[in-house]
Short mmCIF file of C-alpha atoms in Angstrom, two decimals:
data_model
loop_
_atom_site.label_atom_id
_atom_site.label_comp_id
_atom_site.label_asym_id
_atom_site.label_seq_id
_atom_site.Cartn_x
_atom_site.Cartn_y
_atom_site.Cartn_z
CA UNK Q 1473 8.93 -12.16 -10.67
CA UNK Q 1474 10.76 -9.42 -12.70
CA UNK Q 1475 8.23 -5.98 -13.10
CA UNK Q 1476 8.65 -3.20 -15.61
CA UNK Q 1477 7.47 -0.01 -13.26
CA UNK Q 1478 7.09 3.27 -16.39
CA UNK Q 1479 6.84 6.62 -15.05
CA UNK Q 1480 9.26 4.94 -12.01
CA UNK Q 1481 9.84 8.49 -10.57
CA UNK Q 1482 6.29 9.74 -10.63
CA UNK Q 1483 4.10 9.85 -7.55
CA UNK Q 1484 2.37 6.58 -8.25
CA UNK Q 1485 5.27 5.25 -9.51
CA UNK Q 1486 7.99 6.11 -6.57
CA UNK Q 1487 5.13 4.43 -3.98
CA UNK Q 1488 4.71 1.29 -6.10
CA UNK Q 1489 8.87 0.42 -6.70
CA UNK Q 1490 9.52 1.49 -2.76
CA UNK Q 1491 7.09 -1.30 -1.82
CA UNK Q 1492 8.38 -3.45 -4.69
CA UNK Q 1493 11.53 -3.06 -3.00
CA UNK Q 1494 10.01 -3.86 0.06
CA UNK Q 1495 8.69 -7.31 -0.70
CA UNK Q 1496 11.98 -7.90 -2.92
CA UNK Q 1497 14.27 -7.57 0.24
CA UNK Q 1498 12.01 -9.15 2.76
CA UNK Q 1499 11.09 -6.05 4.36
CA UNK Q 1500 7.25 -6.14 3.70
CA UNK Q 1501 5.69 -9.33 5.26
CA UNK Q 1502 2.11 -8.89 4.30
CA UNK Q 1503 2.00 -10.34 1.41
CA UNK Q 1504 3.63 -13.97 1.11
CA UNK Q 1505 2.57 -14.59 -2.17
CA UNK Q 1506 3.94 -12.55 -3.97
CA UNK Q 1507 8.07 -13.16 -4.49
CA UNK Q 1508 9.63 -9.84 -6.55
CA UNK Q 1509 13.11 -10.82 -7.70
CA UNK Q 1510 14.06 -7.86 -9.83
CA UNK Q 1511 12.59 -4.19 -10.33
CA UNK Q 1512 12.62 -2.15 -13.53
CA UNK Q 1513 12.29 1.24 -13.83
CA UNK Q 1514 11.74 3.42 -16.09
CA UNK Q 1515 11.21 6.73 -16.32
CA UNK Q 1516 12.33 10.42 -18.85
CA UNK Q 1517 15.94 9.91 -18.33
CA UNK Q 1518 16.15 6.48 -19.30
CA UNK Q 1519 17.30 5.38 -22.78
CA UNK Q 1520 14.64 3.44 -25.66
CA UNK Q 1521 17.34 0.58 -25.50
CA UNK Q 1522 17.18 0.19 -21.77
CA UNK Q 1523 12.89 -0.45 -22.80
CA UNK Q 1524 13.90 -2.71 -25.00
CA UNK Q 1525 15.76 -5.12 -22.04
CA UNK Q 1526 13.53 -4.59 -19.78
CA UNK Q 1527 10.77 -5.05 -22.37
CA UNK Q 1528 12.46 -8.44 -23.33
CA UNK Q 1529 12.71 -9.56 -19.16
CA UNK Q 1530 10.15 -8.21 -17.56
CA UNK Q 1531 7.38 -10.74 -16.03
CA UNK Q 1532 4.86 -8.22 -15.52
CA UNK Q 1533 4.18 -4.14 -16.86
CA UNK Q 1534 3.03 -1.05 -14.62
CA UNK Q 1535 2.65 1.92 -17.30
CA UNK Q 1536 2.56 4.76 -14.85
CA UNK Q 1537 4.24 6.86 -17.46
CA UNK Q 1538 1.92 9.82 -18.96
CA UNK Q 1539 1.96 13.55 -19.60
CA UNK Q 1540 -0.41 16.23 -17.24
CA UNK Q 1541 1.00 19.53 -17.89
CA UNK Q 1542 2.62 19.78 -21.33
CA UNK Q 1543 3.33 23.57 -22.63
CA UNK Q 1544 1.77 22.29 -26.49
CA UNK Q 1545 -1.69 20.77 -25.73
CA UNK Q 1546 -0.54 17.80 -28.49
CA UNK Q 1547 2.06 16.93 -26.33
CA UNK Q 1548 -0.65 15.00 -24.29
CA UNK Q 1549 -1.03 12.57 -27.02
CA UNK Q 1550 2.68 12.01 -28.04
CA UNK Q 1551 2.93 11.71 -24.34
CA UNK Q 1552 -0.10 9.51 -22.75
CA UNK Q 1553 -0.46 7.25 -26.70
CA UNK Q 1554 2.54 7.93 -28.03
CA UNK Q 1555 4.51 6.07 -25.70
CA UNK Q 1556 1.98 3.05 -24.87
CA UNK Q 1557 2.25 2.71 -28.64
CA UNK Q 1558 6.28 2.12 -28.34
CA UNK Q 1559 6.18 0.24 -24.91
CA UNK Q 1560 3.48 -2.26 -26.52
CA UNK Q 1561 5.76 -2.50 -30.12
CA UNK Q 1562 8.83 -3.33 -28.09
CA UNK Q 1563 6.86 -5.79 -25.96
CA UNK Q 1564 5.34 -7.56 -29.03
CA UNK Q 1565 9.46 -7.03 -30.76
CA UNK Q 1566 10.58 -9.23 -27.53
CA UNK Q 1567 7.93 -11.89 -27.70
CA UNK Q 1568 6.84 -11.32 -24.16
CA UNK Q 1569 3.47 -11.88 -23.49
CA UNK Q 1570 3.18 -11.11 -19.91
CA UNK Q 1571 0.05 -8.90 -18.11
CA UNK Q 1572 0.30 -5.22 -18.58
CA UNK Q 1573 -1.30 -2.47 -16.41
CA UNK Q 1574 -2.49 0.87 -18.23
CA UNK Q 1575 -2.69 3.88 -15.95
CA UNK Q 1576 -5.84 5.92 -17.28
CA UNK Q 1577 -8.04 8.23 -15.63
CA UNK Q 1578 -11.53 9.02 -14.97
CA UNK Q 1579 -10.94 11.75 -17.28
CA UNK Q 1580 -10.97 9.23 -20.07
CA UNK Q 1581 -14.78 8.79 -20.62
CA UNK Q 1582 -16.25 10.19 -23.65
CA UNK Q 1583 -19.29 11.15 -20.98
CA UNK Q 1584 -19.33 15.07 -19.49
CA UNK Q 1585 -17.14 17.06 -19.92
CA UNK Q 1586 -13.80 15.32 -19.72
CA UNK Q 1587 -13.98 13.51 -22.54
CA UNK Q 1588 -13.67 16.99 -24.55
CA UNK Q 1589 -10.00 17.53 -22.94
CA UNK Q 1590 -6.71 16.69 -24.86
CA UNK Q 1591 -5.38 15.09 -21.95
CA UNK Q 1592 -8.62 12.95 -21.59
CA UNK Q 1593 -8.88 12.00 -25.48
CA UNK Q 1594 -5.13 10.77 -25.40
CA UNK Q 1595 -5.67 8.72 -22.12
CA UNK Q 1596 -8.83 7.18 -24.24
CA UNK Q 1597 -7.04 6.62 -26.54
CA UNK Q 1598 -4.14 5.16 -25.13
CA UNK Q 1599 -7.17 2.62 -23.34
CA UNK Q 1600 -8.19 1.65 -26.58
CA UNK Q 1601 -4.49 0.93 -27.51
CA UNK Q 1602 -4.32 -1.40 -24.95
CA UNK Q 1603 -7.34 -3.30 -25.44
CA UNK Q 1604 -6.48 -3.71 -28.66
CA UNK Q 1605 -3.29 -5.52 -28.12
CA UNK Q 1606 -5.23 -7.70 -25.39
CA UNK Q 1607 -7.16 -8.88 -27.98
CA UNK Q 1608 -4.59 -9.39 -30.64
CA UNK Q 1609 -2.18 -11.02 -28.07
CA UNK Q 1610 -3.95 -12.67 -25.57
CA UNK Q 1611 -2.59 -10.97 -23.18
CA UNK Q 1612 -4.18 -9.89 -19.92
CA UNK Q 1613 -4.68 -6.38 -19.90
CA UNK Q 1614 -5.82 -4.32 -16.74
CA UNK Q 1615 -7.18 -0.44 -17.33
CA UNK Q 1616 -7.22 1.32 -14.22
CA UNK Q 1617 -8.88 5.15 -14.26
CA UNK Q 1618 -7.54 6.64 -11.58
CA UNK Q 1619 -9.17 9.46 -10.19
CA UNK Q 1620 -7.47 12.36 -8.05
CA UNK Q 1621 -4.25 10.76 -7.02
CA UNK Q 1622 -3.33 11.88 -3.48
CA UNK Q 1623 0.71 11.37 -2.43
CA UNK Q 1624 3.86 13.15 -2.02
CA UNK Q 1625 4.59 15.06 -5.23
CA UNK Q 1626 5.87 18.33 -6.36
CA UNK Q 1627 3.72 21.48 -5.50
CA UNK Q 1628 1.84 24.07 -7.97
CA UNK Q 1629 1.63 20.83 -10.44
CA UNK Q 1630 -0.95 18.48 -10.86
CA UNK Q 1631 -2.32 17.87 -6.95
CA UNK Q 1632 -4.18 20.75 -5.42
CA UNK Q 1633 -4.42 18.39 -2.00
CA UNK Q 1634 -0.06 18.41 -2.08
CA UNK Q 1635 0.22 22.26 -3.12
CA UNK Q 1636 -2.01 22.62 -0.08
CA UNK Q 1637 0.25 20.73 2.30
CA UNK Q 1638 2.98 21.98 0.68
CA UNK Q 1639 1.80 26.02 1.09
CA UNK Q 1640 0.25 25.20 4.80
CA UNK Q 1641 3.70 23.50 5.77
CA UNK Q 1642 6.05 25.73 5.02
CA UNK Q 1643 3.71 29.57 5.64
CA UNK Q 1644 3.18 29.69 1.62
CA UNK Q 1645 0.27 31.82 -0.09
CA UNK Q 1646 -2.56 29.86 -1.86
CA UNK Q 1647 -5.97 30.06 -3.39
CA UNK Q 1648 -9.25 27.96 -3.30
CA UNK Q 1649 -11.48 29.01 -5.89
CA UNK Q 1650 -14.59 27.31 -4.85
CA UNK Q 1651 -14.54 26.08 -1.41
CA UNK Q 1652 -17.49 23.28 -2.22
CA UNK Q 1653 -15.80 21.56 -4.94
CA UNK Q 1654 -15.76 17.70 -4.28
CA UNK Q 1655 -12.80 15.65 -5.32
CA UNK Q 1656 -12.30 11.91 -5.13
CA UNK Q 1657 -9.19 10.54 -3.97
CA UNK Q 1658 -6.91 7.62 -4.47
CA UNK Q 1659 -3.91 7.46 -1.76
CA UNK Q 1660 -1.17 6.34 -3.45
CA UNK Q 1661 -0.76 3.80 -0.82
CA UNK Q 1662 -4.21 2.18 -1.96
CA UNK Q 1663 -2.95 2.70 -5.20
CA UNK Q 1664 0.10 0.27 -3.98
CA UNK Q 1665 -2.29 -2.60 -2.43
CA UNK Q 1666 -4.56 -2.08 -5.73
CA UNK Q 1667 -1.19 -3.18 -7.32
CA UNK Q 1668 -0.55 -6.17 -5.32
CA UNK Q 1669 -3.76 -7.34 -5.49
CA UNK Q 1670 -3.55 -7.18 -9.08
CA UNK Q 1671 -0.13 -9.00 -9.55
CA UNK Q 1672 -2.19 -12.06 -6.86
CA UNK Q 1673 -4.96 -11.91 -9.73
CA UNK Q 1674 -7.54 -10.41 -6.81
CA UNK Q 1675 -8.00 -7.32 -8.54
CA UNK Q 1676 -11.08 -5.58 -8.44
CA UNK Q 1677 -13.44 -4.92 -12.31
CA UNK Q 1678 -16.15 -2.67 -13.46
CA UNK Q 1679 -17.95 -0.63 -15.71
CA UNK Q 1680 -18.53 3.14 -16.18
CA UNK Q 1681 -21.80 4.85 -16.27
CA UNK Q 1682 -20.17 7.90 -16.79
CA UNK Q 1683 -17.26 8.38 -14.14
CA UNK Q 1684 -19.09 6.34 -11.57
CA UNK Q 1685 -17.48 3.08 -11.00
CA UNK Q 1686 -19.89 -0.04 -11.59
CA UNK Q 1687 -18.68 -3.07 -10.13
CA UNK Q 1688 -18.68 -6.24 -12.56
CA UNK Q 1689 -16.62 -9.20 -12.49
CA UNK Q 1690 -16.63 -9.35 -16.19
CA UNK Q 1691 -15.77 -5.93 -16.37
CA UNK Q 1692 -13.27 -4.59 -19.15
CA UNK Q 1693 -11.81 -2.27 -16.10
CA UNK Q 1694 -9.87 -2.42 -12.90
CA UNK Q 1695 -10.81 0.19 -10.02
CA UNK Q 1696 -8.86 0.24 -6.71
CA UNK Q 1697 -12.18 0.31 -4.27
CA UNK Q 1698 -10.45 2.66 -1.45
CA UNK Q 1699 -10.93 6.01 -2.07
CA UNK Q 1700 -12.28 9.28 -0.67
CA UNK Q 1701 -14.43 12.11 -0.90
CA UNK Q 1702 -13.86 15.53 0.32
CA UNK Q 1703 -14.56 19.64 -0.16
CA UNK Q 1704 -11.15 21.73 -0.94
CA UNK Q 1705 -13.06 23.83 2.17
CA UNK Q 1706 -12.48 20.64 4.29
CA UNK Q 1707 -9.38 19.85 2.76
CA UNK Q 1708 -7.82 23.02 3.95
CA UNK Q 1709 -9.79 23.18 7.46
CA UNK Q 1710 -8.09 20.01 8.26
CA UNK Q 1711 -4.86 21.23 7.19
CA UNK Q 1712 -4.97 23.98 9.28
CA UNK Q 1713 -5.92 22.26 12.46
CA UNK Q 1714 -2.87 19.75 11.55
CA UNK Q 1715 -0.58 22.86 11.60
CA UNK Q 1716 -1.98 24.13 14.92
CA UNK Q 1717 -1.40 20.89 16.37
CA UNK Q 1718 2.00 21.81 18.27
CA UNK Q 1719 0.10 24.85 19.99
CA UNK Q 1720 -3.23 23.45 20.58
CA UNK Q 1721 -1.91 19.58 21.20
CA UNK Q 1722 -5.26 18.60 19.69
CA UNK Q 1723 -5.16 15.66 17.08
CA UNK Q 1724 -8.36 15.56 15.02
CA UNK Q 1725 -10.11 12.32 15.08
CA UNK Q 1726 -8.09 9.78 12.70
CA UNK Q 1727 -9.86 6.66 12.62
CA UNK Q 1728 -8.34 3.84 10.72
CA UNK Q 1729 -8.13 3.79 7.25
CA UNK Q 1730 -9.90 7.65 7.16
CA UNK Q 1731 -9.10 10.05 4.80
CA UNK Q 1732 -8.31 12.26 7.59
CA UNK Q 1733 -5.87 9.38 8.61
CA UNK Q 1734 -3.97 9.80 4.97
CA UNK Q 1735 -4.28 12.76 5.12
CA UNK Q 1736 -2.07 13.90 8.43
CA UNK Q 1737 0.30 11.44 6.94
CA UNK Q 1738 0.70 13.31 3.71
CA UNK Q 1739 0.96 16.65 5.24
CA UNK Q 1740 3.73 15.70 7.47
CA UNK Q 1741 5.99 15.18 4.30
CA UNK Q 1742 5.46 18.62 3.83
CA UNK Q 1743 6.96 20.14 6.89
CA UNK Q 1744 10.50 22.11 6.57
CA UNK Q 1745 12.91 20.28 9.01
CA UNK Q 1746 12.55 23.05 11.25
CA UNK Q 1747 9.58 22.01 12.45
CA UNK Q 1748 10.45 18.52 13.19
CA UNK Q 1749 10.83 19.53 16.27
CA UNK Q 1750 8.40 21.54 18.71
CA UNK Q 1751 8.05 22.87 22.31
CA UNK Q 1752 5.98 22.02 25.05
CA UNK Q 1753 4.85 23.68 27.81
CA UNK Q 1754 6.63 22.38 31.15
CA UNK Q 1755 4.50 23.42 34.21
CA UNK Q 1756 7.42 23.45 37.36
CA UNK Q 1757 7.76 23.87 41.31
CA UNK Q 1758 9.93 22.64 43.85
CA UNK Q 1759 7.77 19.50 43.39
CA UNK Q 1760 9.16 18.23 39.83
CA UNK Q 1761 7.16 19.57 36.85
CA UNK Q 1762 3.82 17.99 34.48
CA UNK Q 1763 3.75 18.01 31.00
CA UNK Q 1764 1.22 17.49 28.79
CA UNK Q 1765 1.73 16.00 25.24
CA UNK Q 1766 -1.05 15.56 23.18
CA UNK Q 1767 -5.05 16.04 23.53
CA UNK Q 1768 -7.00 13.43 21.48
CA UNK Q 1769 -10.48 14.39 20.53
CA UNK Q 1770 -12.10 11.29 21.77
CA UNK Q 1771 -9.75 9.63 24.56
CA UNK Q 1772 -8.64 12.77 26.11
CA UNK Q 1773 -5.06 13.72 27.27
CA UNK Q 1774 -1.57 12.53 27.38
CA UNK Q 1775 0.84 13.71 29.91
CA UNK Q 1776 4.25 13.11 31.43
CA UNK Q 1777 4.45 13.63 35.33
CA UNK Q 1778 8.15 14.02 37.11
CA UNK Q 1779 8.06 14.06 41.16
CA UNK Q 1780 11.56 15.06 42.83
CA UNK Q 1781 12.58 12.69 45.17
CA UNK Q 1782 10.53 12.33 48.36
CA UNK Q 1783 7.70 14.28 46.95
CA UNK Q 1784 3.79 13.28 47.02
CA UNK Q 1785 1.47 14.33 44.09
CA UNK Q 1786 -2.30 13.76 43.24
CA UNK Q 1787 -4.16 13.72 46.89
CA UNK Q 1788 -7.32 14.14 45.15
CA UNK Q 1789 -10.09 12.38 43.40
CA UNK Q 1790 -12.82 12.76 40.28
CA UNK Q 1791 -16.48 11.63 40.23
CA UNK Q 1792 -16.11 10.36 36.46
CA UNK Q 1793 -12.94 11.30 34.93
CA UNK Q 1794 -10.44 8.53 34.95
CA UNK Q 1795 -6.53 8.32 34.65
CA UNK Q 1796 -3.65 5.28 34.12
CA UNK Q 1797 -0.58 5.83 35.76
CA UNK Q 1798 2.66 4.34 33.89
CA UNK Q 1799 6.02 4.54 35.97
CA UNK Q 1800 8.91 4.53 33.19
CA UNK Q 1801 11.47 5.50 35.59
CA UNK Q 1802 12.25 5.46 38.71
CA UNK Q 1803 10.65 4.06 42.03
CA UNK Q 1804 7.47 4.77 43.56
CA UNK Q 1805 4.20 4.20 45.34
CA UNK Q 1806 0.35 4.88 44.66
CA UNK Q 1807 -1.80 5.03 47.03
CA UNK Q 1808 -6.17 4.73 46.59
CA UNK Q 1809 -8.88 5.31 48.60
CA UNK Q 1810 -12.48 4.75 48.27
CA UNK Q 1811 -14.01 8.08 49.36
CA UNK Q 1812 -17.54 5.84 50.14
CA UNK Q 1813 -16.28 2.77 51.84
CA UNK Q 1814 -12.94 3.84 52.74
CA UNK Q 1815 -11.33 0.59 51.18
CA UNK Q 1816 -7.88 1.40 50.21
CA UNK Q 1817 -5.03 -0.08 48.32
CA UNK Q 1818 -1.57 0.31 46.73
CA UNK Q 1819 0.87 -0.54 44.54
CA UNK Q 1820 4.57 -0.09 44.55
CA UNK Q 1821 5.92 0.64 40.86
CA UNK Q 1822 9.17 0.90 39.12
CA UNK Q 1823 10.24 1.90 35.79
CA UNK Q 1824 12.22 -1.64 35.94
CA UNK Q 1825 9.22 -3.21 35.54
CA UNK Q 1826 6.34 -1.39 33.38
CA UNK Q 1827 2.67 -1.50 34.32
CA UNK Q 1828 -0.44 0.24 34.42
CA UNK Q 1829 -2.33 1.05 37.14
CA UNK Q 1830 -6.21 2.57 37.15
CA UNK Q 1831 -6.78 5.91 38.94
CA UNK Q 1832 -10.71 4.57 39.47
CA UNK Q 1833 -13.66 7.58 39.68
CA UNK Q 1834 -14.62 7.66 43.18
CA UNK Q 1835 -11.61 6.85 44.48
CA UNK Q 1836 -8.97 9.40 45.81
CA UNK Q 1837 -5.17 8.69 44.85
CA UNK Q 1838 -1.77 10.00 45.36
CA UNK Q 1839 2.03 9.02 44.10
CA UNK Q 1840 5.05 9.34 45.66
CA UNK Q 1841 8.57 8.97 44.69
CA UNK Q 1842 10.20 6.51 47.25
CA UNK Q 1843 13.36 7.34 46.00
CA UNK Q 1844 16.16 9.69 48.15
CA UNK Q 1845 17.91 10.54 44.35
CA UNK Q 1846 16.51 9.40 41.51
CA UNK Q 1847 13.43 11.50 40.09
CA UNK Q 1848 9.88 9.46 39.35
CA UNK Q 1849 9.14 9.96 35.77
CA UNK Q 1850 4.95 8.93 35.33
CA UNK Q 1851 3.52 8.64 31.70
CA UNK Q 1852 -0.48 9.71 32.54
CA UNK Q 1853 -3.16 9.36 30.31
CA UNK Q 1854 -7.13 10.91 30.89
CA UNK Q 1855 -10.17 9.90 29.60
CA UNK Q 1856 -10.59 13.84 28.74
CA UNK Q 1857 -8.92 16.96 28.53
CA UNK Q 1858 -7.86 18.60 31.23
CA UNK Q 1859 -10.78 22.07 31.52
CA UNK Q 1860 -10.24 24.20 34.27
CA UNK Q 1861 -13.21 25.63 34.86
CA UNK Q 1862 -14.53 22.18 35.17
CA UNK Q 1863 -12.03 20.03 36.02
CA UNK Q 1864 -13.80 17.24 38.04
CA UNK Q 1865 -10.91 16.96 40.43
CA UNK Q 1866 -11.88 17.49 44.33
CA UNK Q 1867 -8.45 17.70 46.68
CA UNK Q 1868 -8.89 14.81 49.34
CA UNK Q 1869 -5.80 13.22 51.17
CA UNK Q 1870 -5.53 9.23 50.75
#
């Protein structure tokens, strides 16, 4: 299959031709269906001619292309109708009769107060455009209206969620009018799987009582069904937490698929390559030194553990706080007690050979580096951050 990608260098449309490119060179294995052979794109520096090839070859049309911030308010039309007029003409010029995609947005409906914008008469109108030719051609037509699109694009534009990033990232100044404002978000990378789904005729139709989305399957629209609500309050009180994160070590809770999820990823795009790269505190003695990484909300701590050669750590135990132990290098041996039975037990571990091993509640426990020259390097994770006043660790040799 041969696509036509418009507006090929706008946030939507640099996430849909990467994974385009993705399927096309056997990169992306998800979906096996779906065989892209060739990838056009189009965008303000290409020429009308090079539409009218790709118009002519093309298999199947994404018109991403449209106008947000034009200096001349009638600019939105020339820019959002104009050009769906000219992409269609040079479609129906060619003879090609393949699907098309329209772009729109929820600011398209004549209900509230959107429908009184330029920009949302000119996407309405580019809709109707597009239906019309449906039913003149036959062809299948699918009207997506997009709300809040949330990906990597340029600052101070058209995305209050990437200025934000952008402004956290890099120490910039920047203004929330009205913390409580709610906006509903698409993540481009929904935005991409909305697109596959569409090409394996899967996708997703409704209605619109207003701006709500009303599922139908006879629906005259298309509506990707992942997307997200949040404050700009919470928005930026995330944001800040994610830029604390080398200080604090504290990851906010990111469950799959969460906007909070998207949302680190986004903001990470954002960051100067200066901060690639952070410090951690080492905590040393004559013993080796500990480390810890990263604190997670809900599972606790992460830390890296180095004993010098000869050297014994741990000799103590915790009454509900438990630990793994993960030898990456080196050669050593742990050692548990039960502190009620007395039972005990150990294990001999080597970074040659990579396992886990419990540090059970109850039970006391200790590591030592068996080696005479080689330092034991022990990857430790907690079931909870490490809190000194209460640390639920009792000193009791094995």
């Amino acid at each position: 299959m041969r696509v036509l990608v418009t507006g090929a260098k706008g946030m939507a449309g640099t996430a849909l031709c990467h994974a385009f490119k993705n399927l096309r060179d056997d990169r992306d294995y998800t979906r096996p269906n779906l065989q892209i052979e060739e990838i056009f794109e189009y965008d303000l520096d290409s020429t009308s001619e090079e539409l009218k090839v790709y118009c002519k070859e093309c298999d199947f049309v994404f018109n991403l292309a449209g106008v947000n911030r034009p200096e001349n308010p009638a600019d939105f039309m020339e820019g959002n109708f104009g050009f769906a007029s000219e992409l269609l003409d040079k479609l129906k010029a060619a003879d090609n009769t393949c699907p098309v995609m329209l772009a729109s947005s929820v600011q398209a409906t004549l209900a509230g107060r959107f429908g009184k914008s330029e920009y949302g008469k000119s996407k309405k109108a580019g809709e109707e455009l597009f239906f019309a030719y449906g039913e003149e051609t036959g062809v299948k037509v699918a009207i997506y209206r997009f709300p809040n699109l949330m990906g990597h694009s340029r600052p101070n534009y058209n995305s209050a969620v990437s200025t934000f990033c952008w402004a956290i990232a890099n120490d910039k100044p920047f203004e929330v009018n009205d913390s409580s404002v709610e906006l509903e978000l698409l993540c481009v990378d929904d935005l991409v799987q909305g697109m596959f789904d569409l090409l394996e005729d899967k996708e997703q139709r409704c209605e619109y009582d207003g701006v709500e989305v009303v599922p139908s399957n006879e629906g005259r629209y298309c509506y990707v069904p992942t997307t997200h609500k949040a404050t700009l309050g919470y928005i930026v009180e995330l944001l800040q937490e994610f830029k604390a994160q080398p200080e604090t070590l504290l990851m906010p809770k990111m469950p799959e698929g969460s906007f909070e999820k998207k949302l680190y990823s986004l903001y990470l795009t954002y960051l100067p390559a200066k901060r690639f790269k952070y410090s951690l505190k080492m905590n040393t003695d004559k013993r080796g030194s500990f480390t810890e990484l990263v604190h997670i909300q809900d599972c606790g701590q992460v830390s890296v553990n180095v004993s010098k050669p000869g050297v014994t750590k741990g000799q103590h135990w915790h009454s509900s706080k438990w630990e793994i132990f993960i030898v990456v290098k080196g050669h050593g041996l742990i050692q548990e007690r039960n502190i009620v039975t007395g039972e005990t037990i150990e294990f001999e571990v080597s970074g040659d050979k990579i396992e886990a091993v419990y540090m059970i509640p109850g039970w006391t426990h200790n590591i030592t580096n068996l080696s005479d020259t080689e330092d034991l390097v022990t990857v430790m994770t907690c079931n909870e951050v490490f809190n000194p006043v209460n640390s639920d660790t009792f000193f009791d040799e094995v």
